[in-house]
């Protein structure tokens, strides 16, 4: 081959090699740009994912905080309801105790009224005052003075033994008043109870029955003083309503209708839900 041919061949070879290098470089550059583009997309996707994750976590945390706040509010509400229920339970217990005392007092009062009516009926029929069931009636041949004076001559019960409990002494005194109708003897035992057990829960009841004995004996002035003493000293005790009602009846029995009416109105105002208030209303309506 001639020198010119070799030269031409060399030039063509160099040109071909230059074109090949240029194409490879362009291909590499394109691949590099593609990789950069993908990397950028990947970074953006990762950032978006991180942002979404942070937002989700933040939203989850906020949701948990709201749920915790709602739970705390519900817990506080339950605590308030529980305290209210405990207060209502205490009030209900107090109301039940007052109702039991009222029922006991009503039973005692009705028994006393029945006994008083029986005694009045016996007197109207011309017979002697009723005596204790345990006392046998004398034979017709016996002297009348003996029959008439036998119940009145019955000795008063001896003072209570030192070992007798408060409840036993109170029950014994109440039996003598209600069943035996020995008002003076029963009153003496009730006064002994008050001296011996002044702080007992039954002390107010005992003081009330002292007034009841005077009322049964128609000694209304002394009854009024005893009932008034309970009203002044016992505040809102359930027996105050009973004492106020009975004091009103005692005033009316003495002819002081104005004071009696005033006391009946006070019973209704101070103890509107009591059985004594209902009785006072009936009494006022009947006047």
Short mmCIF file of C-alpha atoms in Angstrom, two decimals:
data_model
loop_
_atom_site.label_atom_id
_atom_site.label_comp_id
_atom_site.label_asym_id
_atom_site.label_seq_id
_atom_site.Cartn_x
_atom_site.Cartn_y
_atom_site.Cartn_z
CA UNK A 1 0.00 0.00 0.00
CA UNK A 2 1.25 3.43 -0.79
CA UNK A 3 2.12 5.97 1.85
CA UNK A 4 -0.87 8.07 0.86
CA UNK A 5 -3.18 5.09 1.31
CA UNK A 6 -1.82 4.39 4.72
CA UNK A 7 -2.23 7.97 5.68
CA UNK A 8 -5.81 8.01 4.50
CA UNK A 9 -6.49 4.78 6.37
CA UNK A 10 -4.98 6.26 9.54
CA UNK A 11 -7.05 9.39 9.25
CA UNK A 12 -10.26 7.41 8.72
CA UNK A 13 -9.40 5.21 11.69
CA UNK A 14 -8.80 8.22 13.90
CA UNK A 15 -12.05 9.79 12.79
CA UNK A 16 -13.95 6.62 13.46
CA UNK A 17 -12.36 6.33 16.92
CA UNK A 18 -13.19 9.94 17.68
CA UNK A 19 -16.81 9.41 16.73
CA UNK A 20 -17.02 6.30 18.90
CA UNK A 21 -15.55 8.11 21.91
CA UNK A 22 -17.97 10.95 21.41
CA UNK A 23 -20.98 8.63 21.27
CA UNK A 24 -19.80 6.76 24.40
CA UNK A 25 -19.36 10.06 26.21
CA UNK A 26 -22.81 11.18 25.17
CA UNK A 27 -24.29 7.87 26.24
CA UNK A 28 -22.55 8.09 29.59
CA UNK A 29 -23.70 11.64 30.03
CA UNK A 30 -27.26 10.64 29.24
CA UNK A 31 -27.06 7.76 31.69
CA UNK A 32 -25.57 10.08 34.30
CA UNK A 33 -28.36 12.59 33.80
CA UNK A 34 -30.94 9.82 34.03
CA UNK A 35 -29.41 8.60 37.26
CA UNK A 36 -29.41 12.15 38.64
CA UNK A 37 -33.05 12.50 37.63
CA UNK A 38 -33.98 9.24 39.33
CA UNK A 39 -31.97 10.18 42.38
CA UNK A 40 -33.81 13.50 42.55
CA UNK A 41 -37.14 11.77 42.22
CA UNK A 42 -36.14 9.29 44.90
CA UNK A 43 -35.09 12.10 47.23
CA UNK A 44 -38.35 13.95 46.63
CA UNK A 45 -40.34 10.77 47.22
CA UNK A 46 -38.38 10.09 50.42
CA UNK A 47 -38.97 13.65 51.60
CA UNK A 48 -42.68 13.40 50.83
CA UNK A 49 -42.80 10.09 52.66
CA UNK A 50 -41.03 11.62 55.64
CA UNK A 51 -43.40 14.59 55.58
CA UNK A 52 -46.39 12.26 55.39
CA UNK A 53 -44.99 10.13 58.19
CA UNK A 54 -44.36 13.18 60.37
CA UNK A 55 -47.85 14.47 59.64
CA UNK A 56 -49.38 11.10 60.42
CA UNK A 57 -47.44 10.77 63.65
CA UNK A 58 -48.38 14.32 64.59
CA UNK A 59 -52.02 13.64 63.78
CA UNK A 60 -51.88 10.39 65.77
CA UNK A 61 -50.32 12.21 68.72
CA UNK A 62 -52.98 14.91 68.52
CA UNK A 63 -55.69 12.25 68.37
CA UNK A 64 -54.24 10.52 71.42
CA UNK A 65 -54.11 13.86 73.26
CA UNK A 66 -57.74 14.56 72.42
CA UNK A 67 -58.76 11.06 73.50
CA UNK A 68 -56.85 11.48 76.74
CA UNK A 69 -58.54 14.82 77.37
CA UNK A 70 -61.96 13.29 76.67
CA UNK A 71 -61.18 10.35 78.93
CA UNK A 72 -60.06 12.70 81.71
CA UNK A 73 -63.25 14.71 81.31
CA UNK A 74 -65.34 11.52 81.51
CA UNK A 75 -63.35 10.39 84.54
CA UNK A 76 -63.96 13.73 86.24
CA UNK A 77 -67.66 13.42 85.42
CA UNK A 78 -67.76 9.92 86.90
CA UNK A 79 -65.97 11.20 90.01
CA UNK A 80 -68.51 14.00 90.40
CA UNK A 81 -71.39 11.56 89.89
CA UNK A 82 -69.86 9.21 92.46
CA UNK A 83 -69.55 12.02 94.98
CA UNK A 84 -73.13 13.03 94.27
CA UNK A 85 -74.29 9.43 94.74
CA UNK A 86 -72.38 9.21 98.01
CA UNK A 87 -74.03 12.44 99.14
CA UNK A 88 -77.44 11.13 98.11
CA UNK A 89 -76.74 7.87 99.93
CA UNK A 90 -75.92 9.80 103.09
CA UNK A 91 -79.03 11.95 102.69
CA UNK A 92 -81.16 8.88 102.07
CA UNK A 93 -79.79 7.19 105.18
CA UNK A 94 -80.59 10.29 107.21
CA UNK A 95 -84.07 10.48 105.69
CA UNK A 96 -84.67 6.78 106.41
CA UNK A 97 -83.60 7.28 110.01
CA UNK A 98 -85.91 10.25 110.35
CA UNK A 99 -88.76 8.26 108.81
CA UNK A 100 -88.18 5.41 111.25
CA UNK A 101 -88.25 7.87 114.13
CA UNK A 102 -91.39 9.48 112.76
CA UNK A 103 -93.10 6.11 112.42
CA UNK A 104 -92.11 5.16 115.95
CA UNK A 105 -93.42 8.45 117.26
CA UNK A 106 -96.64 8.11 115.27
CA UNK A 107 -97.18 4.61 116.59
CA UNK A 108 -96.57 5.75 120.15
CA UNK A 109 -98.85 8.75 119.73
CA UNK A 110 -101.65 6.67 118.23
CA UNK A 111 -101.36 4.16 121.06
CA UNK A 112 -101.57 6.96 123.58
CA UNK A 113 -104.58 8.47 121.85
CA UNK A 114 -106.32 5.10 121.73
CA UNK A 115 -105.67 4.57 125.41
CA UNK A 116 -106.95 8.06 126.19
CA UNK A 117 -110.12 7.47 124.16
CA UNK A 118 -110.71 4.16 125.88
CA UNK A 119 -110.37 5.83 129.25
CA UNK A 120 -112.78 8.58 128.27
CA UNK A 121 -115.24 6.02 126.93
CA UNK A 122 -115.11 4.10 130.18
CA UNK A 123 -115.73 7.29 132.13
CA UNK A 124 -118.68 8.23 129.91
CA UNK A 125 -120.19 4.83 130.43
CA UNK A 126 -120.11 5.52 134.16
CA UNK A 127 -117.47 2.95 135.01
CA UNK A 128 -114.22 3.44 136.86
CA UNK A 129 -111.08 4.51 134.97
CA UNK A 130 -109.44 1.72 133.09
CA UNK A 131 -106.86 -0.22 135.08
CA UNK A 132 -103.95 -2.35 134.06
CA UNK A 133 -104.87 -5.65 132.37
CA UNK A 134 -103.01 -7.51 135.10
CA UNK A 135 -105.33 -6.13 137.81
CA UNK A 136 -108.41 -8.30 138.29
CA UNK A 137 -111.75 -6.64 138.84
CA UNK A 138 -113.12 -7.07 142.36
CA UNK A 139 -116.25 -9.01 143.05
CA UNK A 140 -119.54 -7.07 143.12
CA UNK A 141 -119.82 -7.61 146.83
CA UNK A 142 -116.62 -5.73 147.47
CA UNK A 143 -116.90 -2.21 148.82
CA UNK A 144 -117.06 0.39 146.02
CA UNK A 145 -114.42 2.67 147.59
CA UNK A 146 -111.91 -0.15 147.37
CA UNK A 147 -112.65 -0.64 143.67
CA UNK A 148 -112.46 3.07 142.87
CA UNK A 149 -109.24 3.73 144.71
CA UNK A 150 -107.36 0.53 143.85
CA UNK A 151 -105.87 1.78 140.54
CA UNK A 152 -104.98 5.19 141.99
CA UNK A 153 -103.31 3.57 145.00
CA UNK A 154 -101.03 1.45 142.81
CA UNK A 155 -97.46 2.26 143.89
CA UNK A 156 -95.18 3.95 141.40
CA UNK A 157 -92.41 1.73 139.98
CA UNK A 158 -89.25 1.77 141.96
CA UNK A 159 -86.24 3.61 140.45
CA UNK A 160 -84.52 1.73 137.71
CA UNK A 161 -81.70 -0.61 138.73
CA UNK A 162 -78.21 0.71 138.13
CA UNK A 163 -77.45 -2.13 135.71
CA UNK A 164 -80.42 -1.46 133.44
CA UNK A 165 -79.38 -0.24 129.99
CA UNK A 166 -80.66 2.93 128.39
CA UNK A 167 -82.84 1.04 125.92
CA UNK A 168 -84.30 -1.18 128.65
CA UNK A 169 -85.10 1.80 130.88
CA UNK A 170 -86.70 3.71 127.99
CA UNK A 171 -88.81 0.72 126.89
CA UNK A 172 -89.98 0.10 130.47
CA UNK A 173 -90.96 3.74 130.91
CA UNK A 174 -92.73 3.83 127.57
CA UNK A 175 -94.68 0.67 128.39
CA UNK A 176 -95.85 2.17 131.68
CA UNK A 177 -97.03 5.30 129.85
CA UNK A 178 -98.67 3.67 126.84
CA UNK A 179 -99.99 0.37 128.11
CA UNK A 180 -100.40 0.86 131.85
CA UNK A 181 -101.41 4.54 131.50
CA UNK A 182 -99.56 5.38 134.68
CA UNK A 183 -98.45 8.75 133.42
CA UNK A 184 -96.80 10.04 136.59
CA UNK A 185 -94.82 6.81 137.10
CA UNK A 186 -93.79 6.70 133.46
CA UNK A 187 -92.79 10.35 133.57
CA UNK A 188 -90.63 9.70 136.61
CA UNK A 189 -88.80 6.94 134.75
CA UNK A 190 -88.34 9.12 131.67
CA UNK A 191 -86.86 11.86 133.84
CA UNK A 192 -84.58 9.28 135.45
CA UNK A 193 -83.53 8.27 131.94
CA UNK A 194 -82.70 11.89 131.08
CA UNK A 195 -80.59 12.27 134.21
CA UNK A 196 -78.76 8.99 133.71
CA UNK A 197 -78.35 9.04 129.91
CA UNK A 198 -78.50 12.70 128.80
CA UNK A 199 -76.41 12.06 125.66
CA UNK A 200 -78.23 8.94 124.50
CA UNK A 201 -79.95 8.96 121.10
CA UNK A 202 -83.29 8.33 122.85
CA UNK A 203 -82.92 11.34 125.17
CA UNK A 204 -84.97 13.61 122.89
CA UNK A 205 -87.70 10.95 122.70
CA UNK A 206 -87.70 10.67 126.47
CA UNK A 207 -88.06 14.44 126.85
CA UNK A 208 -90.92 14.39 124.37
CA UNK A 209 -92.75 11.69 126.33
CA UNK A 210 -92.43 13.72 129.50
CA UNK A 211 -94.44 16.39 127.71
CA UNK A 212 -96.88 13.76 126.44
CA UNK A 213 -97.60 12.59 129.97
CA UNK A 214 -98.54 16.12 131.03
CA UNK A 215 -100.68 16.45 127.92
CA UNK A 216 -102.45 13.15 128.70
CA UNK A 217 -103.13 14.42 132.23
CA UNK A 218 -104.52 17.63 130.68
CA UNK A 219 -101.84 19.65 132.44
CA UNK A 220 -101.41 21.67 129.26
CA UNK A 221 -99.25 24.45 130.71
CA UNK A 222 -96.54 22.02 131.84
CA UNK A 223 -96.84 20.14 128.57
CA UNK A 224 -96.30 23.40 126.66
CA UNK A 225 -93.18 24.16 128.69
CA UNK A 226 -91.71 20.71 128.00
CA UNK A 227 -92.47 20.85 124.28
CA UNK A 228 -91.07 24.38 124.02
CA UNK A 229 -87.86 23.25 125.70
CA UNK A 230 -87.41 20.61 122.97
CA UNK A 231 -88.13 23.17 120.23
CA UNK A 232 -85.55 25.61 121.58
CA UNK A 233 -82.76 23.10 122.22
CA UNK A 234 -83.01 20.49 119.45
CA UNK A 235 -82.87 22.59 116.28
CA UNK A 236 -84.02 20.53 113.26
CA UNK A 237 -84.32 17.21 115.08
CA UNK A 238 -87.36 15.22 113.82
CA UNK A 239 -88.88 15.35 117.30
CA UNK A 240 -89.05 19.14 117.07
CA UNK A 241 -91.84 18.83 114.49
CA UNK A 242 -93.74 16.50 116.83
CA UNK A 243 -93.19 18.77 119.83
CA UNK A 244 -94.30 21.82 117.85
CA UNK A 245 -97.46 20.09 116.65
CA UNK A 246 -98.34 18.87 120.15
CA UNK A 247 -97.60 22.28 121.62
CA UNK A 248 -100.04 23.79 119.11
CA UNK A 249 -102.72 21.33 120.21
CA UNK A 250 -101.99 22.13 123.86
CA UNK A 251 -102.41 25.85 123.24
CA UNK A 252 -105.71 25.22 121.47
CA UNK A 253 -106.81 23.03 124.38
CA UNK A 254 -106.25 25.99 126.72
CA UNK A 255 -108.37 28.17 124.43
CA UNK A 256 -105.47 30.06 122.82
CA UNK A 257 -106.46 29.34 119.24
CA UNK A 258 -104.30 32.13 117.74
CA UNK A 259 -101.07 30.75 119.17
CA UNK A 260 -102.07 27.24 118.23
CA UNK A 261 -102.73 28.29 114.65
CA UNK A 262 -99.40 30.11 114.48
CA UNK A 263 -97.55 27.01 115.67
CA UNK A 264 -99.34 24.85 113.13
CA UNK A 265 -98.20 27.19 110.38
CA UNK A 266 -94.63 27.03 111.67
CA UNK A 267 -94.70 23.24 111.53
CA UNK A 268 -95.63 23.46 107.84
CA UNK A 269 -92.93 26.05 107.13
CA UNK A 270 -90.06 24.35 108.98
CA UNK A 271 -90.91 20.72 108.26
CA UNK A 272 -92.92 20.77 105.00
CA UNK A 273 -92.30 17.08 104.17
CA UNK A 274 -93.03 15.67 107.61
CA UNK A 275 -96.13 13.79 108.69
CA UNK A 276 -96.63 16.50 111.32
CA UNK A 277 -96.90 19.10 108.54
CA UNK A 278 -99.63 17.02 106.89
CA UNK A 279 -101.50 16.84 110.20
CA UNK A 280 -101.07 20.57 110.70
CA UNK A 281 -102.54 21.26 107.25
CA UNK A 282 -105.53 19.05 108.03
CA UNK A 283 -105.99 20.81 111.35
CA UNK A 284 -105.88 24.25 109.75
CA UNK A 285 -108.29 23.24 107.02
CA UNK A 286 -110.73 21.99 109.62
CA UNK A 287 -110.72 25.25 111.57
#
